[in-house]
C-alpha cells in the first residue's frame, strides 16, 4: 500500500451506496414496496431482519405492517434459525441482512434449520458481490458459491428494480427456501426497455447478436447490455441472455443459446470466478457436449480491496468500459 | 505524574483525537464521526496512559494488544494511532481514499497498529480470548484489550467468548464496551434490549465496572483498577458514551448510525472544538 500520495479523492460509497450511475433512471426501494404490497393479501408473510431493515429496504414493509415485522437484533444466526421456526409454524418469513453475514456468519443455520427441512424462508440480502467499497467484510464475493452447495435452495440474482419487483411475488409463491441477492436504495431501472418479465427458473434473451453471447446474472446483465450497446459501434454484435435464477438453471435455454454456433460465450457475474454462474454454465455445457469458445467475467479469487466503487469495478473488470475492451481483445 | 496534571494531559490528547477524527471526516465528507467523538476519551486514556507500546515498532512482542472489534469505528482508532505516533499525522489526508492505509473499515492487513480485520461485527472478543490464552502460554505479561460496540452485544459469539474467557480465568483480558445506545436500525434498547448489562457480564464471571465514558477521570480510574486487579478473572469496562461529545451541535443532533454533517459544518465543528480547548491545541 502506498502512503500519502496525492490522488483524486473518491468516496468509498460505503454503507449507503446506490449502484446507480450518473443520470441513470432509478426506482426507490423496489423490494420494500413490493413486499409491503404483496403482504396486503398474504397474511402469512412476515419480515425479519438483523439490525439492517433500513439498509435492505425492509423498513418500508415494517412501516406498512408493523405487527408482522420482527427486529431480531444484530444476530444473524438467530435471524436464520428463528425464520426457520416461523416457517415451521406456517408463516413465510422474508429474512434480511447483508449477503456476507447470511452466508458466512449464518451458513449452518441456513443449511440445517432452513434447507434440510426445505422450509419456506426467503433470505433476501443486500450488498451482493462487489457493491460496496468497504472491504472484504462487506463484499459478498462467494455467497453464491456457498449457497449453490445447499440442495434445494433456489438462488435468484435480479438485475434491476423491475426484476426485484417481479421476483418478490414469484419467490413468495415458490414452496421452499430461496436466497435472493438484493439491490437496495435507488435501484437502476433498465429491463423495462426490453420485452421482459421475471419468471422463476427462466433465462430470458434480452437481445440477440451473432458474435458474442453474454450469459449474465444480477447487475452484470445491466453491464452486459451497456457493453453490447458500446460494441455495436464497433460492428460487434452481442446477445445478452439474462439468467436471474442461478439455481436451478434454465438448462434448455442455456444449452440452446450456447449451442448456436460461431459465438463467443461470456458468462458475466458479480461474484468470484469460483463456484458461481460461470462454473455452473461450464459444467452444464461440457456435460452436454456443447463446447463454444468460453470466457468468464467475474471477480478474481482474491480478497478485494477497499476503495471507491467505480475504481474497484474498473480494477476488477466488471465495469462496462473494461468489459468492452476485454471482449475486443478476445475476438482479435 | 500528579493526578490532576495527568487528567489534564489526557483530556488534551482526547481533544487532538477528536480533531484528527473530524479532519478525516472532512476529507471524505462522511464517516462515523459521531461514534469517534463519543469514544475519544476512552481512546485517549488507552493510548496515552494505559497501553504499553512502542510507536516505532507497532509489532513489538511486548506490546499490549488493542483489538478494534467494531471495525467501523476505525476513524476513531486511526485518530488515536496518530496521537500515539504510530501513524503519521499527514496521512489522515488519505482517509478512505483509493489505496490508502486508512480504509473506512479497520483492517489489520492495511494499517500499522490495527490488530484485527474488523467489519464483521462480533469477532473481536473471540480473537481476544485466543490471544490472551496465547500470551499466557508464552508467559508474556501483556494485556489484550478488546474494544467493542453495544450492537456487538447482540451477537452470540460475544457471549461464547465471554463464557470462555471466564472459564479460562483470563486475567490478561480487558473488554471495553461502548454503550452509545445506537445501532444501524435505531437505538440499541429498541433493537435488542441488553440491560441490565453489568449484571449479565457479572453473571458470566467477569469483573465489571460501568462508568461515564466521557468522564476522563472515571475512565482513567476504571482502567487502573482493571489492570491492577489481582483476581483471576477477565475484566470488562462498560462505557456509557454520548455520540458527538465535544461538539454541542452534534451532541444534540438527531441520533443516527450515520450522523449527518453538512459540508460547511466540518470547519464549524473544528472551530468549536478549538475554542473549547484553551491550551495544548494541535496544529
Ligand atoms: C456481523 C455483522 N452484522 C451486521 C453488520 C452491519 N452493521 C454495521 S454497523 C451495525 C450497527 C451495529 O451496532 P453498533 O456497532 O453499536 O453501531 P453504532 O454504535 O456505530 O451505531 C450493523 C448492523 C456488520 N457490520 N456485521
Ligand atoms: Mg452502538
PDB file of C-alpha atoms in Angstrom, chain B residues 132-261:
ATOM      1  CA  UNK B 132      -4.960 -13.947  25.834  1.00  0.00           C
ATOM      2  CA  UNK B 133      -4.564 -17.726  26.021  1.00  0.00           C
ATOM      3  CA  UNK B 134      -1.524 -17.485  23.746  1.00  0.00           C
ATOM      4  CA  UNK B 135       0.125 -14.695  25.728  1.00  0.00           C
ATOM      5  CA  UNK B 136      -0.398 -16.575  28.958  1.00  0.00           C
ATOM      6  CA  UNK B 137       1.096 -19.710  27.438  1.00  0.00           C
ATOM      7  CA  UNK B 138       4.121 -17.702  26.245  1.00  0.00           C
ATOM      8  CA  UNK B 139       4.423 -16.133  29.719  1.00  0.00           C
ATOM      9  CA  UNK B 140       4.127 -12.740  28.052  1.00  0.00           C
ATOM     10  CA  UNK B 141       2.638 -10.324  30.612  1.00  0.00           C
ATOM     11  CA  UNK B 142       0.933  -8.088  28.007  1.00  0.00           C
ATOM     12  CA  UNK B 143      -2.773  -7.319  28.185  1.00  0.00           C
ATOM     13  CA  UNK B 144      -5.313  -7.871  25.438  1.00  0.00           C
ATOM     14  CA  UNK B 145      -7.867  -5.070  25.154  1.00  0.00           C
ATOM     15  CA  UNK B 146     -10.968  -5.654  23.074  1.00  0.00           C
ATOM     16  CA  UNK B 147     -12.897  -2.540  22.155  1.00  0.00           C
ATOM     17  CA  UNK B 148     -16.452  -3.292  21.042  1.00  0.00           C
ATOM     18  CA  UNK B 149     -19.830  -1.647  20.461  1.00  0.00           C
ATOM     19  CA  UNK B 150     -23.189  -2.149  22.110  1.00  0.00           C
ATOM     20  CA  UNK B 151     -24.515  -3.575  18.836  1.00  0.00           C
ATOM     21  CA  UNK B 152     -21.999  -6.389  19.203  1.00  0.00           C
ATOM     22  CA  UNK B 153     -23.741  -7.426  22.398  1.00  0.00           C
ATOM     23  CA  UNK B 154     -26.422  -8.854  20.093  1.00  0.00           C
ATOM     24  CA  UNK B 155     -24.078 -11.398  18.532  1.00  0.00           C
ATOM     25  CA  UNK B 156     -23.985 -14.874  20.043  1.00  0.00           C
ATOM     26  CA  UNK B 157     -20.217 -15.055  19.500  1.00  0.00           C
ATOM     27  CA  UNK B 158     -19.727 -12.293  22.079  1.00  0.00           C
ATOM     28  CA  UNK B 159     -21.298 -14.448  24.761  1.00  0.00           C
ATOM     29  CA  UNK B 160     -19.467 -17.589  23.680  1.00  0.00           C
ATOM     30  CA  UNK B 161     -16.253 -15.628  24.198  1.00  0.00           C
ATOM     31  CA  UNK B 162     -17.448 -14.105  27.457  1.00  0.00           C
ATOM     32  CA  UNK B 163     -18.153 -17.521  28.908  1.00  0.00           C
ATOM     33  CA  UNK B 164     -14.857 -18.895  27.614  1.00  0.00           C
ATOM     34  CA  UNK B 165     -12.760 -16.025  28.981  1.00  0.00           C
ATOM     35  CA  UNK B 166     -14.166 -16.553  32.470  1.00  0.00           C
ATOM     36  CA  UNK B 167     -13.805 -20.314  32.180  1.00  0.00           C
ATOM     37  CA  UNK B 168     -10.128 -19.921  31.358  1.00  0.00           C
ATOM     38  CA  UNK B 169      -9.589 -17.260  34.028  1.00  0.00           C
ATOM     39  CA  UNK B 170      -8.184 -14.761  31.537  1.00  0.00           C
ATOM     40  CA  UNK B 171      -6.950 -12.027  33.866  1.00  0.00           C
ATOM     41  CA  UNK B 172      -4.972 -10.544  30.964  1.00  0.00           C
ATOM     42  CA  UNK B 173      -8.132  -9.711  29.016  1.00  0.00           C
ATOM     43  CA  UNK B 174      -9.847  -6.320  29.325  1.00  0.00           C
ATOM     44  CA  UNK B 175     -13.011  -5.733  27.326  1.00  0.00           C
ATOM     45  CA  UNK B 176     -14.240  -2.195  26.638  1.00  0.00           C
ATOM     46  CA  UNK B 177     -17.900  -1.883  25.672  1.00  0.00           C
ATOM     47  CA  UNK B 178     -19.107   1.363  24.113  1.00  0.00           C
ATOM     48  CA  UNK B 179     -22.735   1.929  25.084  1.00  0.00           C
ATOM     49  CA  UNK B 180     -23.808   4.760  22.794  1.00  0.00           C
ATOM     50  CA  UNK B 181     -27.328   3.355  22.530  1.00  0.00           C
ATOM     51  CA  UNK B 182     -27.062   3.393  18.746  1.00  0.00           C
ATOM     52  CA  UNK B 183     -27.156   0.681  16.100  1.00  0.00           C
ATOM     53  CA  UNK B 184     -27.914   0.627  12.378  1.00  0.00           C
ATOM     54  CA  UNK B 185     -31.706   0.497  12.685  1.00  0.00           C
ATOM     55  CA  UNK B 186     -32.060   2.791  15.707  1.00  0.00           C
ATOM     56  CA  UNK B 187     -31.498   2.999  19.436  1.00  0.00           C
ATOM     57  CA  UNK B 188     -29.895  -0.136  20.815  1.00  0.00           C
ATOM     58  CA  UNK B 189     -32.520  -0.564  23.529  1.00  0.00           C
ATOM     59  CA  UNK B 190     -35.189  -0.728  20.805  1.00  0.00           C
ATOM     60  CA  UNK B 191     -33.240  -3.166  18.623  1.00  0.00           C
ATOM     61  CA  UNK B 192     -32.444  -5.854  21.192  1.00  0.00           C
ATOM     62  CA  UNK B 193     -32.623  -4.926  24.863  1.00  0.00           C
ATOM     63  CA  UNK B 194     -29.480  -5.904  26.740  1.00  0.00           C
ATOM     64  CA  UNK B 195     -29.951  -4.249  30.137  1.00  0.00           C
ATOM     65  CA  UNK B 196     -29.086  -4.875  32.883  1.00  0.00           C
ATOM     66  CA  UNK B 197     -25.819  -5.328  31.044  1.00  0.00           C
ATOM     67  CA  UNK B 198     -23.462  -5.067  34.031  1.00  0.00           C
ATOM     68  CA  UNK B 199     -25.360  -7.893  35.739  1.00  0.00           C
ATOM     69  CA  UNK B 200     -25.017 -10.046  32.620  1.00  0.00           C
ATOM     70  CA  UNK B 201     -21.223  -9.738  32.472  1.00  0.00           C
ATOM     71  CA  UNK B 202     -21.089 -10.339  36.222  1.00  0.00           C
ATOM     72  CA  UNK B 203     -23.153 -13.487  35.881  1.00  0.00           C
ATOM     73  CA  UNK B 204     -20.767 -14.641  33.145  1.00  0.00           C
ATOM     74  CA  UNK B 205     -17.911 -14.441  35.671  1.00  0.00           C
ATOM     75  CA  UNK B 206     -16.290 -11.119  34.786  1.00  0.00           C
ATOM     76  CA  UNK B 207     -15.052  -8.263  36.949  1.00  0.00           C
ATOM     77  CA  UNK B 208     -17.362  -5.440  35.913  1.00  0.00           C
ATOM     78  CA  UNK B 209     -17.130  -1.652  36.056  1.00  0.00           C
ATOM     79  CA  UNK B 210     -19.599   0.740  34.452  1.00  0.00           C
ATOM     80  CA  UNK B 211     -18.569   4.365  34.006  1.00  0.00           C
ATOM     81  CA  UNK B 212     -19.429   7.521  32.133  1.00  0.00           C
ATOM     82  CA  UNK B 213     -17.221   7.029  29.085  1.00  0.00           C
ATOM     83  CA  UNK B 214     -16.878  10.768  28.584  1.00  0.00           C
ATOM     84  CA  UNK B 215     -15.616  11.426  32.114  1.00  0.00           C
ATOM     85  CA  UNK B 216     -11.867  11.080  31.733  1.00  0.00           C
ATOM     86  CA  UNK B 217     -11.188  10.690  35.432  1.00  0.00           C
ATOM     87  CA  UNK B 218     -13.760   7.908  35.744  1.00  0.00           C
ATOM     88  CA  UNK B 219     -12.380   6.118  32.670  1.00  0.00           C
ATOM     89  CA  UNK B 220      -8.827   6.509  33.942  1.00  0.00           C
ATOM     90  CA  UNK B 221      -9.713   5.035  37.325  1.00  0.00           C
ATOM     91  CA  UNK B 222     -11.533   2.148  35.697  1.00  0.00           C
ATOM     92  CA  UNK B 223      -8.515   1.305  33.507  1.00  0.00           C
ATOM     93  CA  UNK B 224      -6.203   1.441  36.541  1.00  0.00           C
ATOM     94  CA  UNK B 225      -8.468  -0.845  38.550  1.00  0.00           C
ATOM     95  CA  UNK B 226      -8.851  -3.282  35.662  1.00  0.00           C
ATOM     96  CA  UNK B 227      -5.099  -3.507  35.165  1.00  0.00           C
ATOM     97  CA  UNK B 228      -4.180  -3.867  38.849  1.00  0.00           C
ATOM     98  CA  UNK B 229      -6.903  -6.244  39.964  1.00  0.00           C
ATOM     99  CA  UNK B 230      -5.360  -9.439  41.400  1.00  0.00           C
ATOM    100  CA  UNK B 231      -8.370 -11.676  40.607  1.00  0.00           C
ATOM    101  CA  UNK B 232      -8.006 -14.444  38.046  1.00  0.00           C
ATOM    102  CA  UNK B 233     -10.938 -13.119  36.013  1.00  0.00           C
ATOM    103  CA  UNK B 234     -11.384 -11.240  32.756  1.00  0.00           C
ATOM    104  CA  UNK B 235     -12.367  -7.604  33.199  1.00  0.00           C
ATOM    105  CA  UNK B 236     -14.922  -5.505  31.412  1.00  0.00           C
ATOM    106  CA  UNK B 237     -15.336  -1.746  31.456  1.00  0.00           C
ATOM    107  CA  UNK B 238     -18.763  -0.655  30.249  1.00  0.00           C
ATOM    108  CA  UNK B 239     -18.593   2.909  28.951  1.00  0.00           C
ATOM    109  CA  UNK B 240     -21.750   4.945  28.581  1.00  0.00           C
ATOM    110  CA  UNK B 241     -20.882   7.431  25.854  1.00  0.00           C
ATOM    111  CA  UNK B 242     -22.584  10.284  24.060  1.00  0.00           C
ATOM    112  CA  UNK B 243     -22.181  10.368  20.289  1.00  0.00           C
ATOM    113  CA  UNK B 244     -20.752  13.689  19.142  1.00  0.00           C
ATOM    114  CA  UNK B 245     -19.173  14.589  22.506  1.00  0.00           C
ATOM    115  CA  UNK B 246     -17.202  17.828  22.340  1.00  0.00           C
ATOM    116  CA  UNK B 247     -19.228  19.372  19.521  1.00  0.00           C
ATOM    117  CA  UNK B 248     -22.547  20.521  21.039  1.00  0.00           C
ATOM    118  CA  UNK B 249     -24.435  20.766  17.743  1.00  0.00           C
ATOM    119  CA  UNK B 250     -23.555  17.136  17.045  1.00  0.00           C
ATOM    120  CA  UNK B 251     -24.280  16.055  20.627  1.00  0.00           C
ATOM    121  CA  UNK B 252     -27.849  17.272  20.241  1.00  0.00           C
ATOM    122  CA  UNK B 253     -28.411  16.340  16.600  1.00  0.00           C
ATOM    123  CA  UNK B 254     -30.936  13.571  15.864  1.00  0.00           C
ATOM    124  CA  UNK B 255     -29.061  10.405  16.609  1.00  0.00           C
ATOM    125  CA  UNK B 256     -28.414   8.143  13.704  1.00  0.00           C
ATOM    126  CA  UNK B 257     -25.955   5.384  12.843  1.00  0.00           C
ATOM    127  CA  UNK B 258     -24.584   7.850  10.280  1.00  0.00           C
ATOM    128  CA  UNK B 259     -24.796  11.275  11.870  1.00  0.00           C
ATOM    129  CA  UNK B 260     -25.440  13.959   9.243  1.00  0.00           C
ATOM    130  CA  UNK B 261     -22.677  16.533   8.870  1.00  0.00           C
TER     131      UNK B 261
END
